[in-house]
Amino acid sequence: MFQITDIPRLLPEILLLVLALLVLGSDIFEKWGRTPEAQLERVRSSASLTAIGLGLVFVIALLQSAYLPGTRAPEGPIGNPALDWLLTILRNLQSGGPGGAPVTGAFATDHLTMIARLTFIGAAFITSLLCLDYRPSAHPAEFYALILFSTLGMCLMAGATEFIMAYLAVELTSIPLYILAGYFRNDARSSEAGMKYFLFGAMSSGILLYGMSLTYGYAASALAGNVTANDLTQFARIAELASDAGSGAALLTLGMVFVIAGVGYKVAAVPFHGWAPDVYQGAPTPITAFISTASKAAGFILLLRLLTTAFPSLSGGASLADLGGWTSLAAFLALLTVIVGNLAALPQTNAKRLLAWSSVAHAGFILLALVAWAAPQPFDRDQGTAALLYYLVVYTLTNLGAFGALAAITLIVGGDEIADLNGLARRNLGLATLFTLCILSLAGIPPLAGFFAKFYVFMAAWQGGARWLVVVAVITTLISLYYYLRLLKAMFIAAPPSEAPLPAPPAILAAVAVAVAPLIIVGLFPNLILGVISRVQTVAGL
Amino acid sequence: MHGRAAPIAESACAPLKAVMGLFTLPTTIPWLSLIWLSTVVPAALIALIPRRHAEAMRWTGAGFALISLVLSLLVWLAYDPGRGGFQFIERLDWIPQLGISYLLGVDGISLPMLVLNGVVIFTGALMSWNIEERVKEYWVLLLLLTTGVYGVFVALDLFLFFVFYELAVLPMYLLIGVWGSTRKEYGAMKLTLFLMAGSALAIIGMLGLYFGSGLRTFDMIVLSRSVTLAGDLQRIFFLPMFAGFAVLAGMFPFHTWSPTGHVAAPTAVSMLHAGVLMKLGAYGCIRAAMWLMPVGANLWLPVIAVLTLFNVVYGATIAMAQRDAKFIIGYSSVSHMGLVLMGLAAATQLAMTGAVLQMFAHGIMTALFFAVVGRMIYERTHTRQLPELGGLRKVMPFAAWMFILGGLSSMGMPGLAGFWAEFTIFLGVWERYPLIAVIAAVSIPVTGAYILRAVWATFDGEVKNPEFFKLPRLTWQEYSGAIILAVILVVVGLYPAILTELINTGVQPVVAQLTGVVVAGR
């Protein structure tokens, strides 16, 4: 039953929707001139509305979660009427904070959702900053509104505890992204990206839906004759029915495999990655940043919740001795992904495509964390969840920074080949340093956050029994270092075509710096976010 | 027989005790943190100095390098060898739920390394005065590199150890790639990939140790005190751990990065690299592999001893055939680091004391070599090819004497630091593997030959190139840097007890660990 008190629990989603409509509507009031200045003006106003709005929603979501120390509203009034009024608002807001049964059984607002929300909204915020000075597009308001709709979809994906909700959320996330990927319709690559993304996406939706229907079929037949049951699509209910799966186990497993395949496309895990390099390369660079981070993270969070709450009994083992279940499936996908992703990145000559393949490879490292579910001890499984989330947060920031820096470089140099990076350090040391920090974090070099993230997922997978996989992953990390160093080599060692300084647009630089600063801080003090992330452990099964 | 204390310098310790542990430092100050901070802070400062003030950057860098050296010396003098063990311990929670802490401490093995690093970075800073290109980036990276090295030598948490270790490796890529010479891009990439491969191996060893021991901690003191890792697992995971760090120590067959890297690197980086970083590998072998997995060590050390034989003999032979003076030093480093590893592989008190002493002696000596060849000669003549050099003694006698002094130490001339180190190693190895000691002794005449050949070709005879008469004079930085290194070589050579007694206390627990498990029959 939906209750009025559920509204604060959905507040960030509601606000995102309102903001999206506002951005869409506000454009009518702008001057629609044909001159470049007028167009830029339109872009600016939509972009700043989006960025400010997202910033506000982020702050509200952060206050609601009360993750920042000292932001939990104290009990009782403190005397000052104005302050009390504010405190009451804060208290009402936080009443929708982490915890409680899923809203109408379909949308959980637990710690997992909270952290995911913050990640997505933060990513959208940085993306909107990246777009601020990027090529002005024809219909800026739609562009930004689509980003917001997609963000809304991601938040719903993270909280979905039911198949229909999950499916709708996946679609709500994807459809705006198809349009965004092909937004530069005069650019052949961009059009190709949009089309390819759409075709692959449609296909994968079908697979996902098929897997869901098989699972539903299993659940319905397990309850043969009981027609009153209307909660058969809920993850927890399926887990309940699956725990004593007898004859229908094969059907259930098949359903699960299809579901994994369907979500596997969202996270671009090999062999469902075919679309990724072309789409990442063709899409406008800020959108690539968004797709490769937030969208991938949303996929992983859905995968985590789905697998651990709907199919816990099928988790199986991942050590070579007892393969079986979804942990070994995850291990197998991870194996393919780290190998293919890293090897395919080696010969690339285009920096954007190189980073695209590196994003594919990182999906493999994230999958390693899921393998921890094969460990018998709940403690180790929780480590897997924490490792997954830590990696996602760090990876989101890092890749946003990397693609953001690349967007800035493309703007000022006019290309995104590796050769275009030549000598950048002599012409714009600040930008080169920011880009380098992102690359090193992706490569997993301490003290940047990417190192501990990688180390943590290795630990998780090791404890899940997949030592063979960790050994392979460590080797591929080494391989990845080679192509990351090539970028460094171009920027720092190669001779620049000219010595003239190249100033970068301040908004993009600021956005990249916002993404990079936490990499250093969190890298030095992982507990800053690990403390919050480890709260997820106890509720992930909700 | 392995448990007994080293006989050398036993009697000479009495006056020494008056020098060491003479004063106590206030314990409220985190001395070890200050040491590594004293090189990070200037890196940040230099990043803020405007580009046109290159001289200010140099002074800042060298000044803080001196501060870090002084701090290391203070800690060394205040360390109480009578009490032994780890002192100046600092412990803070870092990631407590995973058993990762910020744990620092020094013992008799890490102290000489700290001082060595301080000396080499300070003299290296003096030798970097002539870097004119992208001065800011150079100093920032150089100081970051140093920070990593300091950190490794003071870290007692395996995770922290590893973080510092990688921090020490990566700046090297840019330092060589940007400021290097001869095939610098190739050398930089090769070096980085080799060393990262080593760290990848070490990660596997770390994970095996962490989960296998069941202690769920990276605290090396705890891990060593109760070696709970099953013997079988130790035999498996010792190898990646040791090999991972041995790559950095230049162990055959993973040594090929080292001469290429040394040759390509700018002078100060060569000095740090051959002087300190390779020691960092050997230090990792002792600390992370041998100390924590003694059962595995007892199984694999004989194999390693045989491999190091290749280092010692083959490295020296290859050095004989080189034409580039830096390659000669590069291969001589491979040969001398082979002696270090051989001492470790013998794992007796005597051999390990010698090995650590050799780490110190070779660090100073090779820094001196690279200072002479890289800075004094190459930066002026722009060649290091032996046939093109010649007669430089007449032009720069100081450089010649310094090179000869380093060479004598390298050959193991009594009265210089290298002699005591090599002598002790050979004695120790003889105790355990007489045959290996005999074969390794072949390297002694070969070393003498290639050093003399280099001295002769570079400095002796008539001045080959009339241009050499116009070479600029040595700067005061070059004089003072070289003199510091030379004085240390002589002082340690005349009075080795200044180090050996300290090293003895550090090596003892490791040897006890190794012999303990033999006695316990595990």
PDB file of C-alpha atoms in Angstrom, chain B residues 165-250:
ATOM      1  CA  TYR B 165      56.542   0.770  -2.796  1.00  0.00           C
ATOM      2  CA  GLU B 166      54.352   1.601  -5.777  1.00  0.00           C
ATOM      3  CA  LEU B 167      54.668   5.284  -5.051  1.00  0.00           C
ATOM      4  CA  ALA B 168      58.399   4.839  -5.412  1.00  0.00           C
ATOM      5  CA  VAL B 169      58.139   3.127  -8.775  1.00  0.00           C
ATOM      6  CA  LEU B 170      55.816   5.270 -10.832  1.00  0.00           C
ATOM      7  CA  PRO B 171      57.516   8.698 -10.779  1.00  0.00           C
ATOM      8  CA  MET B 172      60.490   6.864 -12.210  1.00  0.00           C
ATOM      9  CA  TYR B 173      58.630   6.424 -15.489  1.00  0.00           C
ATOM     10  CA  LEU B 174      58.305  10.130 -16.076  1.00  0.00           C
ATOM     11  CA  LEU B 175      61.700  10.990 -14.633  1.00  0.00           C
ATOM     12  CA  ILE B 176      63.419   8.690 -17.071  1.00  0.00           C
ATOM     13  CA  GLY B 177      61.065   9.345 -19.953  1.00  0.00           C
ATOM     14  CA  VAL B 178      61.340  13.123 -19.823  1.00  0.00           C
ATOM     15  CA  TRP B 179      64.799  13.893 -18.485  1.00  0.00           C
ATOM     16  CA  GLY B 180      66.662  10.780 -19.514  1.00  0.00           C
ATOM     17  CA  SER B 181      69.060  10.077 -22.382  1.00  0.00           C
ATOM     18  CA  THR B 182      69.879   7.018 -24.527  1.00  0.00           C
ATOM     19  CA  ARG B 183      66.657   5.228 -25.562  1.00  0.00           C
ATOM     20  CA  LYS B 184      64.822   6.806 -22.688  1.00  0.00           C
ATOM     21  CA  GLU B 185      61.275   5.911 -23.687  1.00  0.00           C
ATOM     22  CA  TYR B 186      62.127   2.276 -24.127  1.00  0.00           C
ATOM     23  CA  GLY B 187      64.106   2.166 -20.925  1.00  0.00           C
ATOM     24  CA  ALA B 188      61.357   3.885 -18.955  1.00  0.00           C
ATOM     25  CA  MET B 189      58.613   1.610 -20.214  1.00  0.00           C
ATOM     26  CA  LYS B 190      60.660  -1.523 -19.699  1.00  0.00           C
ATOM     27  CA  LEU B 191      61.617  -0.543 -16.193  1.00  0.00           C
ATOM     28  CA  THR B 192      58.078   0.368 -15.176  1.00  0.00           C
ATOM     29  CA  LEU B 193      56.523  -2.751 -16.585  1.00  0.00           C
ATOM     30  CA  PHE B 194      59.126  -5.011 -14.979  1.00  0.00           C
ATOM     31  CA  LEU B 195      58.746  -3.392 -11.599  1.00  0.00           C
ATOM     32  CA  MET B 196      54.977  -3.406 -11.799  1.00  0.00           C
ATOM     33  CA  ALA B 197      55.101  -7.058 -12.754  1.00  0.00           C
ATOM     34  CA  GLY B 198      57.087  -7.533  -9.587  1.00  0.00           C
ATOM     35  CA  SER B 199      54.484  -5.739  -7.558  1.00  0.00           C
ATOM     36  CA  ALA B 200      51.749  -7.817  -9.182  1.00  0.00           C
ATOM     37  CA  LEU B 201      53.540 -10.937  -7.968  1.00  0.00           C
ATOM     38  CA  ALA B 202      53.913  -9.425  -4.537  1.00  0.00           C
ATOM     39  CA  ILE B 203      50.164  -8.709  -4.398  1.00  0.00           C
ATOM     40  CA  ILE B 204      49.445 -12.378  -4.909  1.00  0.00           C
ATOM     41  CA  GLY B 205      51.862 -13.236  -2.136  1.00  0.00           C
ATOM     42  CA  MET B 206      50.248 -10.666   0.124  1.00  0.00           C
ATOM     43  CA  LEU B 207      46.747 -11.981  -0.443  1.00  0.00           C
ATOM     44  CA  GLY B 208      47.912 -15.518   0.164  1.00  0.00           C
ATOM     45  CA  LEU B 209      49.534 -14.479   3.404  1.00  0.00           C
ATOM     46  CA  TYR B 210      46.599 -12.381   4.549  1.00  0.00           C
ATOM     47  CA  PHE B 211      43.914 -14.972   3.992  1.00  0.00           C
ATOM     48  CA  GLY B 212      46.067 -18.052   4.490  1.00  0.00           C
ATOM     49  CA  SER B 213      47.224 -16.998   7.927  1.00  0.00           C
ATOM     50  CA  GLY B 214      43.645 -16.461   9.024  1.00  0.00           C
ATOM     51  CA  LEU B 215      44.781 -13.471  11.062  1.00  0.00           C
ATOM     52  CA  ARG B 216      43.171 -10.929   8.736  1.00  0.00           C
ATOM     53  CA  THR B 217      45.836  -8.389   9.410  1.00  0.00           C
ATOM     54  CA  PHE B 218      48.617  -6.784   7.411  1.00  0.00           C
ATOM     55  CA  ASP B 219      50.554  -5.955  10.562  1.00  0.00           C
ATOM     56  CA  MET B 220      53.937  -7.504   9.847  1.00  0.00           C
ATOM     57  CA  ILE B 221      54.900  -7.720  13.510  1.00  0.00           C
ATOM     58  CA  VAL B 222      51.830  -9.802  14.271  1.00  0.00           C
ATOM     59  CA  LEU B 223      52.250 -11.857  11.114  1.00  0.00           C
ATOM     60  CA  SER B 224      55.844 -12.650  11.980  1.00  0.00           C
ATOM     61  CA  ARG B 225      55.312 -13.301  15.659  1.00  0.00           C
ATOM     62  CA  SER B 226      52.778 -16.019  15.105  1.00  0.00           C
ATOM     63  CA  VAL B 227      53.570 -17.544  11.782  1.00  0.00           C
ATOM     64  CA  THR B 228      50.228 -19.267  11.394  1.00  0.00           C
ATOM     65  CA  LEU B 229      50.409 -19.691   7.676  1.00  0.00           C
ATOM     66  CA  ALA B 230      50.498 -23.418   6.993  1.00  0.00           C
ATOM     67  CA  GLY B 231      53.807 -24.738   5.687  1.00  0.00           C
ATOM     68  CA  ASP B 232      52.311 -25.815   2.377  1.00  0.00           C
ATOM     69  CA  LEU B 233      50.896 -22.371   1.731  1.00  0.00           C
ATOM     70  CA  GLN B 234      54.183 -20.775   2.706  1.00  0.00           C
ATOM     71  CA  ARG B 235      55.953 -22.904   0.146  1.00  0.00           C
ATOM     72  CA  ILE B 236      53.509 -21.664  -2.489  1.00  0.00           C
ATOM     73  CA  PHE B 237      53.305 -17.997  -1.594  1.00  0.00           C
ATOM     74  CA  PHE B 238      56.906 -17.383  -0.642  1.00  0.00           C
ATOM     75  CA  LEU B 239      57.873 -17.588  -4.264  1.00  0.00           C
ATOM     76  CA  PRO B 240      55.684 -14.813  -5.701  1.00  0.00           C
ATOM     77  CA  MET B 241      56.420 -12.603  -2.728  1.00  0.00           C
ATOM     78  CA  PHE B 242      60.184 -13.046  -2.930  1.00  0.00           C
ATOM     79  CA  ALA B 243      60.310 -12.955  -6.706  1.00  0.00           C
ATOM     80  CA  GLY B 244      58.147  -9.833  -6.776  1.00  0.00           C
ATOM     81  CA  PHE B 245      60.626  -7.889  -4.729  1.00  0.00           C
ATOM     82  CA  ALA B 246      63.638  -9.624  -6.233  1.00  0.00           C
ATOM     83  CA  VAL B 247      62.672  -8.145  -9.598  1.00  0.00           C
ATOM     84  CA  LEU B 248      63.396  -4.759  -8.123  1.00  0.00           C
ATOM     85  CA  ALA B 249      66.588  -6.059  -6.600  1.00  0.00           C
ATOM     86  CA  GLY B 250      67.645  -7.069 -10.094  1.00  0.00           C
TER      87      GLY B 250
END
